[in-house]
């Protein structure tokens, strides 16, 4: 990060002005460093939703929303989705470089050896209703990992940060699969060290003690691709939540649980589940035009789920890859015609010819097609956001580590513009 020049802010009507550094990163817009603004001019900035606010310096992920570009540590998502796999992408996001064969094997072994959870964690599940939403279980059980691993919670010790990172990347899929099995009333399936990350996850989701379960290479590749595409995404709402929680010194398990909670919302990671519900409610392609009209009616408060993005004002590159993967997986599963996919493609076609969406630069995002693939893989909609959380854990952990290791990091504490009552005196209840 370098200081290219400066930006001067002047308070009109006064002769007060302040010069702020204008910083330049590797890629993307310059940023005005306003850290001294309040001290120099006595004013705050106002940016609800942080649409134009850089909350941190990061080297992990770069997004160009206008061009539809997504880079993990400089590598285009298209190349990683085609040529890499999730465990290698985890190494890349965590350490910043693609691993050598030795580094990759050591890292994969390190994650594999942390996939089991403490046997007592199984008892947490007895307290949940069988029909509890699995994201509610994820929030509770991941946060409770701090109750089992309090021996390694000194976040200022790099070695303990590393162990916590391995534990989270390795155990979140195990807990996710346990949440699914609990809902089914089936026994939990232990992890298997002889399987890949994606294959092990599918095995824990689908195996039963009564018979062997062989993971289909098609499903393994599809799951791995889905995990790669969802691994990280700059300072999105859940990652910002993890960073804010981490800035207080909270333990990494609590921070990731906070990220899971934020991801659950339908405006964020919960959108993939909402897309399937939306398609089911629409029912047939004939109903799409009337649904689109409802979306365009502001009073309906209905959104086209899986469309739009705070940053992408072009196609989300992940949505393009997900759409291609959809066709591949359905074809390889021998599913000739999937009505949901036909509906989604027709909806995309109609929306992208409608000025309401075109003028607002609303394109399909990562959630628009992912649910169709997951459904074709036999995964219920209630588990869609859980799978997003499994993938995003490595992004959250990598961003958390980067924040802790950033010498300029401080506790996050935004300010406000106050428009409430001015100071006033209390009056006794009988005099009101
Ligand atoms: C993810 O940030 C990330 O990186 C997130 C994510 C990640 O990997 O971490 O990419 C994952 O969360 C993807 C987004 C999933 N959410 C959805 O698909 C839900 C539907 N989308 C919207 O809720 C919305 O598009 C957001 C929340 C994604 C973005 O909201 P913004 O940036 O606040 O957009 P906005 O509300 O300012 O919208 C601008 C206009 C508004 O209309 P006007 O006031 O200009 O008339 O577009 C409209 C909005 O009403 N609009 C939509 C719409 N999204 C925006 N109208 C209908 N359907 C939509 N989906």
Short mmCIF file of C-alpha atoms and ligand atoms in Angstrom, two decimals:
data_model
loop_
_atom_site.label_atom_id
_atom_site.label_comp_id
_atom_site.label_asym_id
_atom_site.label_seq_id
_atom_site.Cartn_x
_atom_site.Cartn_y
_atom_site.Cartn_z
CA UNK A 1 0.00 0.00 0.00
CA UNK A 2 1.51 3.33 -0.99
CA UNK A 3 0.50 6.96 -0.65
CA UNK A 4 0.00 8.24 -4.18
CA UNK A 5 -1.21 11.70 -3.26
CA UNK A 6 -3.71 13.26 -0.90
CA UNK A 7 -7.32 14.37 -0.73
CA UNK A 8 -8.32 17.68 0.84
CA UNK A 9 -11.61 18.07 2.67
CA UNK A 10 -12.84 21.62 3.26
CA UNK A 11 -15.76 22.62 5.50
CA UNK A 12 -17.68 25.15 3.38
CA UNK A 13 -18.36 28.44 5.14
CA UNK A 14 -15.29 28.02 7.29
CA UNK A 15 -11.61 28.18 6.51
CA UNK A 16 -11.15 24.70 7.99
CA UNK A 17 -9.73 22.04 5.71
CA UNK A 18 -7.75 18.88 6.19
CA UNK A 19 -5.50 16.93 3.87
CA UNK A 20 -5.81 13.15 4.02
CA UNK A 21 -3.47 10.60 2.42
CA UNK A 22 -4.83 8.93 -0.74
CA UNK A 23 -3.59 5.35 -0.59
CA UNK A 24 -3.07 2.99 -3.52
CA UNK A 25 -3.28 -0.80 -3.29
CA UNK A 26 -2.21 -3.43 -5.82
CA UNK A 27 -5.60 -3.40 -7.58
CA UNK A 28 -8.88 -1.52 -7.15
CA UNK A 29 -9.88 2.02 -6.18
CA UNK A 30 -7.63 4.30 -4.16
CA UNK A 31 -8.77 4.90 -0.59
CA UNK A 32 -8.83 8.14 1.37
CA UNK A 33 -7.22 7.52 4.75
CA UNK A 34 -9.64 9.48 6.98
CA UNK A 35 -8.34 8.26 10.33
CA UNK A 36 -7.40 11.82 11.36
CA UNK A 37 -10.57 13.46 9.99
CA UNK A 38 -12.39 13.79 13.33
CA UNK A 39 -9.32 15.13 15.11
CA UNK A 40 -8.66 17.67 12.35
CA UNK A 41 -12.19 18.74 11.36
CA UNK A 42 -14.43 17.39 14.13
CA UNK A 43 -16.65 15.48 11.68
CA UNK A 44 -17.43 11.79 11.10
CA UNK A 45 -18.12 10.14 7.75
CA UNK A 46 -21.54 8.57 7.17
CA UNK A 47 -21.81 5.34 5.17
CA UNK A 48 -24.72 3.06 6.24
CA UNK A 49 -23.99 -0.47 5.01
CA UNK A 50 -20.36 0.51 4.43
CA UNK A 51 -20.88 0.64 0.65
CA UNK A 52 -17.88 2.91 0.09
CA UNK A 53 -15.82 2.19 3.22
CA UNK A 54 -12.63 0.12 3.31
CA UNK A 55 -12.60 -1.45 6.77
CA UNK A 56 -9.13 -2.96 6.51
CA UNK A 57 -6.10 -3.70 4.37
CA UNK A 58 -6.14 -7.27 3.04
CA UNK A 59 -4.04 -9.44 0.73
CA UNK A 60 -6.45 -12.36 0.50
CA UNK A 61 -9.26 -11.76 -2.01
CA UNK A 62 -9.85 -9.14 -4.68
CA UNK A 63 -13.18 -8.45 -6.38
CA UNK A 64 -13.79 -6.14 -9.33
CA UNK A 65 -17.58 -5.79 -9.33
CA UNK A 66 -17.76 -3.94 -12.64
CA UNK A 67 -15.64 -6.49 -14.52
CA UNK A 68 -16.92 -9.57 -12.67
CA UNK A 69 -13.44 -10.51 -11.45
CA UNK A 70 -12.70 -12.61 -8.35
CA UNK A 71 -9.10 -13.45 -7.34
CA UNK A 72 -7.99 -15.58 -4.39
CA UNK A 73 -4.44 -14.38 -3.58
CA UNK A 74 -4.23 -13.15 -7.20
CA UNK A 75 -5.40 -16.38 -8.86
CA UNK A 76 -8.63 -16.07 -10.94
CA UNK A 77 -11.52 -18.11 -9.52
CA UNK A 78 -12.08 -19.64 -12.97
CA UNK A 79 -8.59 -21.21 -12.95
CA UNK A 80 -8.84 -22.42 -9.36
CA UNK A 81 -12.30 -23.94 -9.94
CA UNK A 82 -10.99 -25.82 -12.97
CA UNK A 83 -7.46 -26.78 -11.92
CA UNK A 84 -7.23 -26.73 -8.10
CA UNK A 85 -9.18 -28.36 -5.29
CA UNK A 86 -10.58 -27.18 -1.97
CA UNK A 87 -7.79 -28.31 0.33
CA UNK A 88 -5.21 -26.58 -1.91
CA UNK A 89 -7.37 -23.44 -2.00
CA UNK A 90 -7.50 -23.58 1.83
CA UNK A 91 -3.67 -23.54 1.89
CA UNK A 92 -3.59 -20.68 -0.64
CA UNK A 93 -6.06 -18.55 1.33
CA UNK A 94 -4.33 -19.26 4.65
CA UNK A 95 -0.69 -18.78 3.58
CA UNK A 96 -0.85 -16.67 0.39
CA UNK A 97 0.96 -19.01 -2.02
CA UNK A 98 0.13 -22.24 -3.83
CA UNK A 99 1.79 -25.10 -1.87
CA UNK A 100 4.54 -27.41 -3.05
CA UNK A 101 3.61 -31.09 -3.10
CA UNK A 102 5.26 -31.57 0.31
CA UNK A 103 3.53 -28.52 1.81
CA UNK A 104 0.18 -29.65 0.41
CA UNK A 105 0.51 -33.20 1.72
CA UNK A 106 1.52 -31.92 5.19
CA UNK A 107 -1.36 -29.43 5.26
CA UNK A 108 -3.91 -31.99 4.07
CA UNK A 109 -2.69 -34.43 6.75
CA UNK A 110 -2.91 -31.70 9.40
CA UNK A 111 -6.53 -30.96 8.52
CA UNK A 112 -7.40 -34.66 8.26
CA UNK A 113 -6.07 -35.34 11.75
CA UNK A 114 -8.40 -32.76 13.29
CA UNK A 115 -11.69 -33.89 11.69
CA UNK A 116 -13.02 -35.79 14.72
CA UNK A 117 -14.82 -33.90 17.49
CA UNK A 118 -14.74 -34.61 21.22
CA UNK A 119 -17.19 -37.42 21.97
CA UNK A 120 -19.02 -35.24 24.50
CA UNK A 121 -20.02 -32.85 21.70
CA UNK A 122 -22.47 -35.50 20.63
CA UNK A 123 -24.47 -34.76 23.79
CA UNK A 124 -25.13 -31.17 22.68
CA UNK A 125 -27.37 -32.56 19.99
CA UNK A 126 -29.70 -34.23 22.48
CA UNK A 127 -30.76 -30.74 23.59
CA UNK A 128 -31.93 -29.72 20.11
CA UNK A 129 -35.31 -30.50 18.55
CA UNK A 130 -34.99 -32.90 15.62
CA UNK A 131 -36.57 -30.25 13.39
CA UNK A 132 -34.20 -27.49 14.51
CA UNK A 133 -32.74 -25.56 11.56
CA UNK A 134 -29.20 -26.91 11.09
CA UNK A 135 -27.82 -23.35 11.00
CA UNK A 136 -29.12 -22.87 14.56
CA UNK A 137 -27.23 -26.01 15.56
CA UNK A 138 -24.09 -24.81 13.76
CA UNK A 139 -24.15 -21.48 15.63
CA UNK A 140 -24.44 -23.28 18.95
CA UNK A 141 -22.06 -26.17 18.51
CA UNK A 142 -19.25 -24.29 16.70
CA UNK A 143 -19.34 -21.58 19.37
CA UNK A 144 -19.21 -24.28 22.06
CA UNK A 145 -15.94 -25.68 20.65
CA UNK A 146 -14.30 -23.05 22.87
CA UNK A 147 -15.56 -25.12 25.80
CA UNK A 148 -13.47 -28.05 24.60
CA UNK A 149 -10.35 -26.40 23.27
CA UNK A 150 -9.67 -23.74 25.91
CA UNK A 151 -6.09 -25.11 26.04
CA UNK A 152 -5.26 -23.31 22.78
CA UNK A 153 -7.03 -19.97 22.87
CA UNK A 154 -4.15 -17.52 23.27
CA UNK A 155 -4.78 -15.70 20.01
CA UNK A 156 -1.46 -13.86 20.34
CA UNK A 157 0.42 -17.15 20.00
CA UNK A 158 0.89 -17.94 16.27
CA UNK A 159 1.08 -21.65 16.98
CA UNK A 160 -2.26 -21.60 18.86
CA UNK A 161 -3.83 -19.55 16.06
CA UNK A 162 -2.66 -22.20 13.61
CA UNK A 163 -4.13 -25.06 15.69
CA UNK A 164 -7.46 -23.23 16.02
CA UNK A 165 -7.49 -22.68 12.24
CA UNK A 166 -6.87 -26.37 11.54
CA UNK A 167 -9.53 -27.39 14.08
CA UNK A 168 -12.16 -25.11 12.55
CA UNK A 169 -11.47 -26.05 8.91
CA UNK A 170 -11.47 -29.73 9.89
CA UNK A 171 -14.33 -29.90 12.37
CA UNK A 172 -16.97 -27.66 10.83
CA UNK A 173 -17.89 -30.26 8.15
CA UNK A 174 -18.06 -32.97 10.83
CA UNK A 175 -20.46 -30.84 12.90
CA UNK A 176 -22.44 -29.93 9.77
CA UNK A 177 -22.89 -33.61 8.91
CA UNK A 178 -23.87 -34.36 12.53
CA UNK A 179 -26.58 -31.68 12.32
CA UNK A 180 -27.92 -33.33 9.17
CA UNK A 181 -27.83 -36.85 10.60
CA UNK A 182 -29.52 -35.64 13.79
CA UNK A 183 -32.41 -34.21 11.75
CA UNK A 184 -32.76 -37.56 9.95
CA UNK A 185 -32.64 -39.56 13.15
CA UNK A 186 -29.69 -41.50 11.74
CA UNK A 187 -26.48 -42.27 13.67
CA UNK A 188 -23.57 -39.86 13.30
CA UNK A 189 -20.90 -41.01 10.85
CA UNK A 190 -17.27 -40.64 11.88
CA UNK A 191 -14.82 -38.91 9.53
CA UNK A 192 -12.57 -41.10 7.39
CA UNK A 193 -8.91 -40.22 6.97
CA UNK A 194 -8.61 -42.07 3.67
CA UNK A 195 -11.04 -39.74 1.86
CA UNK A 196 -10.58 -36.26 0.37
CA UNK A 197 -12.14 -33.30 2.18
CA UNK A 198 -15.18 -33.25 -0.13
CA UNK A 199 -15.54 -37.04 -0.23
CA UNK A 200 -15.27 -37.28 3.56
CA UNK A 201 -17.98 -34.62 3.94
CA UNK A 202 -20.30 -36.47 1.53
CA UNK A 203 -19.56 -39.74 3.31
CA UNK A 204 -20.47 -38.25 6.72
CA UNK A 205 -23.67 -36.81 5.20
CA UNK A 206 -24.84 -39.94 3.37
CA UNK A 207 -23.30 -43.13 4.82
CA UNK A 208 -25.32 -45.42 7.11
CA UNK A 209 -23.96 -48.29 9.25
CA UNK A 210 -26.15 -50.81 7.46
CA UNK A 211 -24.19 -50.80 4.21
CA UNK A 212 -21.05 -49.46 2.57
CA UNK A 213 -21.35 -46.00 0.95
CA UNK A 214 -19.07 -45.31 -1.99
CA UNK A 215 -18.73 -41.61 -2.79
CA UNK A 216 -19.53 -40.88 -6.42
CA UNK A 217 -16.57 -39.13 -8.12
CA UNK A 218 -19.12 -36.87 -9.84
CA UNK A 219 -20.59 -35.73 -6.53
CA UNK A 220 -17.12 -35.44 -4.97
CA UNK A 221 -15.96 -33.16 -7.79
CA UNK A 222 -19.19 -31.12 -7.63
CA UNK A 223 -18.97 -30.67 -3.86
CA UNK A 224 -15.29 -29.74 -4.10
CA UNK A 225 -16.11 -27.16 -6.78
CA UNK A 226 -18.93 -25.69 -4.64
CA UNK A 227 -16.57 -25.43 -1.65
CA UNK A 228 -13.89 -23.68 -3.77
CA UNK A 229 -16.40 -21.16 -5.14
CA UNK A 230 -17.69 -20.23 -1.68
CA UNK A 231 -14.35 -20.20 0.18
CA UNK A 232 -13.82 -16.45 0.53
CA UNK A 233 -15.21 -13.19 -0.76
CA UNK A 234 -13.42 -10.09 0.60
CA UNK A 235 -15.21 -8.11 3.35
CA UNK A 236 -18.77 -9.48 3.01
CA UNK A 237 -21.18 -9.24 5.92
CA UNK A 238 -20.19 -12.47 7.67
CA UNK A 239 -16.45 -11.92 7.19
CA UNK A 240 -16.80 -8.38 8.53
CA UNK A 241 -18.65 -9.88 11.50
CA UNK A 242 -15.79 -12.30 12.12
CA UNK A 243 -13.24 -9.47 11.89
CA UNK A 244 -15.24 -7.25 14.25
CA UNK A 245 -15.67 -10.03 16.81
CA UNK A 246 -11.99 -10.95 16.45
CA UNK A 247 -10.91 -7.33 16.96
CA UNK A 248 -12.13 -7.56 20.57
CA UNK A 249 -9.80 -10.51 21.21
CA UNK A 250 -12.67 -13.01 21.29
CA UNK A 251 -11.60 -16.62 20.74
CA UNK A 252 -11.68 -17.93 17.14
CA UNK A 253 -14.51 -20.39 17.78
CA UNK A 254 -16.76 -17.56 19.02
CA UNK A 255 -15.74 -15.43 16.02
CA UNK A 256 -16.57 -18.16 13.50
CA UNK A 257 -19.89 -18.83 15.28
CA UNK A 258 -20.66 -15.11 14.85
CA UNK A 259 -19.83 -15.43 11.15
CA UNK A 260 -22.17 -18.41 10.83
CA UNK A 261 -24.95 -16.40 12.45
CA UNK A 262 -24.45 -13.49 10.05
CA UNK A 263 -24.26 -15.81 7.03
CA UNK A 264 -27.66 -17.32 7.90
CA UNK A 265 -29.58 -14.21 6.82
CA UNK A 266 -31.53 -14.52 3.50
CA UNK A 267 -29.84 -11.37 2.18
CA UNK A 268 -26.50 -13.18 2.52
CA UNK A 269 -25.73 -16.90 2.69
CA UNK A 270 -29.34 -17.82 3.34
CA UNK A 271 -30.19 -16.78 -0.22
CA UNK A 272 -29.39 -20.20 -1.71
CA UNK A 273 -32.12 -21.80 0.40
CA UNK A 274 -34.43 -18.86 -0.43
CA UNK A 275 -33.85 -19.35 -4.19
CA UNK A 276 -35.20 -22.90 -4.06
CA UNK A 277 -38.19 -21.80 -1.98
CA UNK A 278 -38.84 -19.01 -4.51
CA UNK A 279 -38.66 -21.43 -7.47
CA UNK A 280 -40.95 -23.89 -5.67
CA UNK A 281 -43.47 -21.11 -4.93
CA UNK A 282 -43.45 -19.92 -8.56
CA UNK A 283 -44.10 -23.52 -9.60
CA UNK A 284 -44.12 -23.25 -13.41
CA UNK A 285 -42.39 -21.07 -16.04
CA UNK A 286 -45.80 -19.63 -16.94
CA UNK A 287 -45.89 -17.98 -13.51
CA UNK A 288 -42.50 -16.26 -13.93
CA UNK A 289 -43.76 -13.05 -15.61
CA UNK A 290 -46.31 -12.38 -12.85
CA UNK A 291 -43.65 -13.07 -10.21
CA UNK A 292 -41.25 -10.65 -11.90
CA UNK A 293 -44.01 -8.01 -11.87
CA UNK A 294 -44.45 -8.59 -8.14
CA UNK A 295 -40.70 -8.14 -7.61
CA UNK A 296 -40.83 -4.82 -9.48
CA UNK A 297 -43.69 -3.62 -7.26
CA UNK A 298 -41.93 -1.92 -4.35
CA UNK A 299 -44.95 -2.48 -2.12
CA UNK A 300 -44.64 -6.24 -2.43
CA UNK A 301 -41.24 -6.25 -0.67
CA UNK A 302 -40.49 -9.34 -2.79
CA UNK A 303 -36.93 -9.75 -4.06
CA UNK A 304 -35.63 -11.98 -6.82
CA UNK A 305 -33.50 -14.18 -4.59
CA UNK A 306 -30.12 -15.12 -6.01
CA UNK A 307 -30.03 -11.85 -7.96
CA UNK A 308 -28.17 -8.65 -7.17
CA UNK A 309 -24.99 -7.99 -5.23
CA UNK A 310 -23.47 -5.10 -3.31
CA UNK A 311 -20.24 -5.36 -5.28
CA UNK A 312 -20.93 -7.21 -8.54
CA UNK A 313 -22.63 -4.91 -11.03
CA UNK A 314 -21.90 -7.50 -13.69
CA UNK A 315 -22.18 -11.27 -13.66
CA UNK A 316 -20.87 -12.87 -10.45
CA UNK A 317 -18.10 -15.06 -11.93
CA UNK A 318 -19.05 -17.78 -9.46
CA UNK A 319 -22.61 -17.84 -10.82
CA UNK A 320 -21.26 -18.48 -14.33
CA UNK A 321 -19.13 -21.39 -13.11
CA UNK A 322 -21.98 -22.68 -10.96
CA UNK A 323 -24.34 -22.63 -13.97
CA UNK A 324 -21.82 -24.64 -16.04
CA UNK A 325 -21.35 -27.04 -13.13
CA UNK A 326 -25.12 -27.41 -12.90
CA UNK A 327 -25.29 -28.69 -16.47
CA UNK A 328 -22.29 -31.00 -15.91
CA UNK A 329 -23.62 -32.52 -12.66
CA UNK A 330 -27.17 -33.02 -13.96
CA UNK A 331 -25.76 -34.58 -17.13
CA UNK A 332 -23.40 -36.87 -15.24
CA UNK A 333 -26.20 -37.85 -12.86
CA UNK A 334 -28.32 -38.72 -15.89
CA UNK A 335 -30.91 -36.09 -15.01
CA UNK A 336 -32.15 -35.17 -18.47
CA UNK A 337 -34.51 -32.36 -17.59
CA UNK A 338 -34.55 -30.64 -14.23
CA UNK A 339 -37.60 -28.33 -14.11
CA UNK A 340 -35.93 -26.14 -11.48
CA UNK A 341 -32.94 -25.53 -13.77
CA UNK A 342 -35.26 -24.78 -16.68
CA UNK A 343 -37.16 -22.36 -14.45
CA UNK A 344 -33.96 -20.69 -13.23
CA UNK A 345 -32.60 -20.25 -16.75
CA UNK A 346 -35.92 -18.85 -17.98
CA UNK A 347 -36.04 -16.50 -15.00
CA UNK A 348 -32.48 -15.34 -15.72
CA UNK A 349 -33.39 -14.80 -19.39
CA UNK A 350 -36.50 -12.77 -18.56
CA UNK A 351 -34.82 -10.74 -15.80
CA UNK A 352 -31.83 -9.86 -17.98
CA UNK A 353 -34.13 -8.45 -20.66
CA UNK A 354 -36.16 -6.40 -18.17
CA UNK A 355 -35.08 -2.81 -17.64
CA UNK A 356 -35.85 -3.00 -13.89
CA UNK A 357 -32.96 -5.45 -13.44
CA UNK A 358 -30.72 -4.17 -16.23
CA UNK A 359 -30.93 -0.55 -15.03
CA UNK A 360 -30.08 -1.63 -11.48
CA UNK A 361 -27.30 -3.94 -12.70
CA UNK A 362 -28.90 -6.94 -11.03
CA UNK A 363 -27.34 -10.18 -12.23
CA UNK A 364 -27.41 -13.74 -10.90
CA UNK A 365 -25.08 -14.18 -7.92
CA UNK A 366 -23.40 -17.26 -6.47
CA UNK A 367 -26.63 -18.37 -4.80
CA UNK A 368 -28.80 -18.47 -7.89
CA UNK A 369 -27.66 -21.85 -9.22
CA UNK A 370 -25.89 -23.45 -6.26
CA UNK A 371 -29.12 -24.72 -4.72
CA UNK A 372 -30.10 -26.54 -7.92
CA UNK A 373 -26.85 -28.49 -7.88
CA UNK A 374 -27.14 -29.27 -4.17
CA UNK A 375 -30.73 -30.45 -4.63
CA UNK A 376 -29.64 -32.68 -7.54
CA UNK A 377 -26.98 -34.10 -5.19
CA UNK A 378 -29.76 -35.09 -2.79
CA UNK A 379 -29.03 -32.39 -0.21
CA UNK A 380 -32.12 -30.77 1.42
CA UNK A 381 -32.58 -26.99 1.19
CA UNK A 382 -32.19 -26.65 4.96
CA UNK A 383 -28.54 -27.71 4.53
CA UNK A 384 -27.67 -25.30 1.71
CA UNK A 385 -26.47 -22.44 3.92
CA UNK A 386 -24.70 -24.94 6.17
CA UNK A 387 -22.64 -26.02 3.16
CA UNK A 388 -21.91 -22.37 2.43
CA UNK A 389 -20.66 -22.06 6.04
CA UNK A 390 -18.48 -25.18 5.65
CA UNK A 391 -16.81 -23.61 2.62
CA UNK A 392 -16.53 -20.10 4.04
CA UNK A 393 -14.91 -21.22 7.29
CA UNK A 394 -11.47 -21.17 5.64
CA UNK A 395 -12.12 -17.63 4.37
CA UNK A 396 -13.29 -16.47 7.78
CA UNK A 397 -10.29 -18.11 9.49
CA UNK A 398 -7.82 -16.66 6.96
CA UNK A 399 -9.28 -13.15 7.33
CA UNK A 400 -9.32 -13.51 11.14
CA UNK A 401 -5.64 -14.54 11.15
CA UNK A 402 -4.74 -11.64 8.83
CA UNK A 403 -6.56 -9.21 11.12
CA UNK A 404 -4.85 -10.51 14.28
CA UNK A 405 -1.44 -10.33 12.56
CA UNK A 406 -2.04 -6.79 11.22
CA UNK A 407 0.04 -4.44 13.43
CA UNK A 408 -2.39 -1.58 12.68
CA UNK A 409 -5.48 -3.47 13.78
CA UNK A 410 -7.53 -2.00 16.64
CA UNK A 411 -10.86 -2.91 18.19
CA UNK A 412 -13.61 -2.13 15.68
CA UNK A 413 -15.84 0.62 17.00
CA UNK A 414 -17.89 2.57 14.40
CA UNK A 415 -19.50 5.89 15.34
CA UNK A 416 -22.95 7.31 14.36
CA UNK A 417 -24.91 10.43 13.56
CA UNK A 418 -27.22 10.94 16.54
CA UNK A 419 -30.72 12.21 15.75
CA UNK A 420 -32.44 11.27 19.00
CA UNK A 421 -33.68 13.55 21.82
CA UNK A 422 -31.38 16.29 23.10
CA UNK A 423 -30.51 16.17 26.79
CA UNK A 424 -33.64 16.54 28.98
CA UNK A 425 -34.58 16.13 32.67
CA UNK A 426 -36.41 13.15 34.15
CA UNK A 427 -40.03 13.74 35.24
CA UNK A 428 -41.87 11.66 37.83
CA UNK A 429 -44.49 9.31 36.40
CA UNK A 430 -47.47 11.25 37.88
CA UNK A 431 -46.30 14.43 36.19
CA UNK A 432 -46.11 13.00 32.64
C1 LIG B 1 -24.12 -13.29 -0.95
O1 LIG B 1 -21.17 -9.49 -0.04
C2 LIG B 1 -20.86 -10.61 -0.53
O2 LIG B 1 -19.81 -10.80 -1.08
C3 LIG B 1 -21.88 -11.71 -0.30
C4 LIG B 1 -21.63 -13.03 -1.02
C5 LIG B 1 -20.42 -13.74 -0.45
O3 LIG B 1 -19.86 -14.58 -1.17
O4 LIG B 1 -20.10 -13.54 0.75
O5 LIG B 1 -21.43 -12.78 -2.39
C6 LIG B 1 -22.81 -13.98 -0.84
O6 LIG B 1 -24.64 -12.89 0.07
C7 LIG B 1 -24.72 -13.04 -2.30
C8 LIG B 1 -26.05 -12.26 -2.22
C9 LIG B 1 -27.16 -13.23 -1.86
N1 LIG B 1 -28.42 -12.49 -1.59
C10 LIG B 1 -29.46 -12.56 -2.42
O7 LIG B 1 -29.46 -13.13 -3.50
C11 LIG B 1 -30.72 -11.86 -1.89
C12 LIG B 1 -31.31 -10.99 -2.99
N2 LIG B 1 -30.40 -9.87 -3.24
C13 LIG B 1 -30.67 -8.61 -2.57
O8 LIG B 1 -31.23 -8.72 -1.30
C14 LIG B 1 -29.57 -7.58 -2.75
O9 LIG B 1 -29.24 -7.59 -4.07
C15 LIG B 1 -28.31 -7.69 -1.93
C16 LIG B 1 -28.60 -7.77 -0.48
C17 LIG B 1 -27.51 -8.86 -2.35
C18 LIG B 1 -27.49 -6.41 -2.21
O10 LIG B 1 -28.20 -5.37 -1.66
P1 LIG B 1 -27.70 -3.87 -1.87
O11 LIG B 1 -26.32 -3.76 -2.38
O12 LIG B 1 -28.03 -3.13 -0.61
O13 LIG B 1 -28.57 -3.42 -3.06
P2 LIG B 1 -29.69 -2.36 -2.97
O14 LIG B 1 -30.70 -2.80 -1.95
O15 LIG B 1 -29.06 -1.02 -2.81
O16 LIG B 1 -30.38 -2.52 -4.42
C19 LIG B 1 -30.32 -1.50 -5.36
C20 LIG B 1 -31.69 -1.56 -6.04
C21 LIG B 1 -32.85 -1.33 -5.06
O17 LIG B 1 -33.90 -0.81 -5.81
P3 LIG B 1 -34.11 0.84 -5.83
O18 LIG B 1 -34.16 1.30 -4.38
O19 LIG B 1 -32.90 1.39 -6.56
O20 LIG B 1 -35.40 1.04 -6.56
O21 LIG B 1 -31.91 -2.86 -6.60
C22 LIG B 1 -33.03 -3.47 -5.95
C23 LIG B 1 -33.24 -2.74 -4.66
O22 LIG B 1 -34.62 -2.82 -4.27
N3 LIG B 1 -32.67 -4.87 -5.73
C24 LIG B 1 -33.46 -5.90 -6.00
C25 LIG B 1 -32.71 -7.04 -5.69
N4 LIG B 1 -31.50 -6.68 -5.23
C26 LIG B 1 -31.49 -5.32 -5.26
N5 LIG B 1 -34.74 -5.95 -6.49
C27 LIG B 1 -35.25 -7.20 -6.64
N6 LIG B 1 -34.58 -8.35 -6.36
C28 LIG B 1 -33.32 -8.30 -5.90
N7 LIG B 1 -32.67 -9.43 -5.62
#
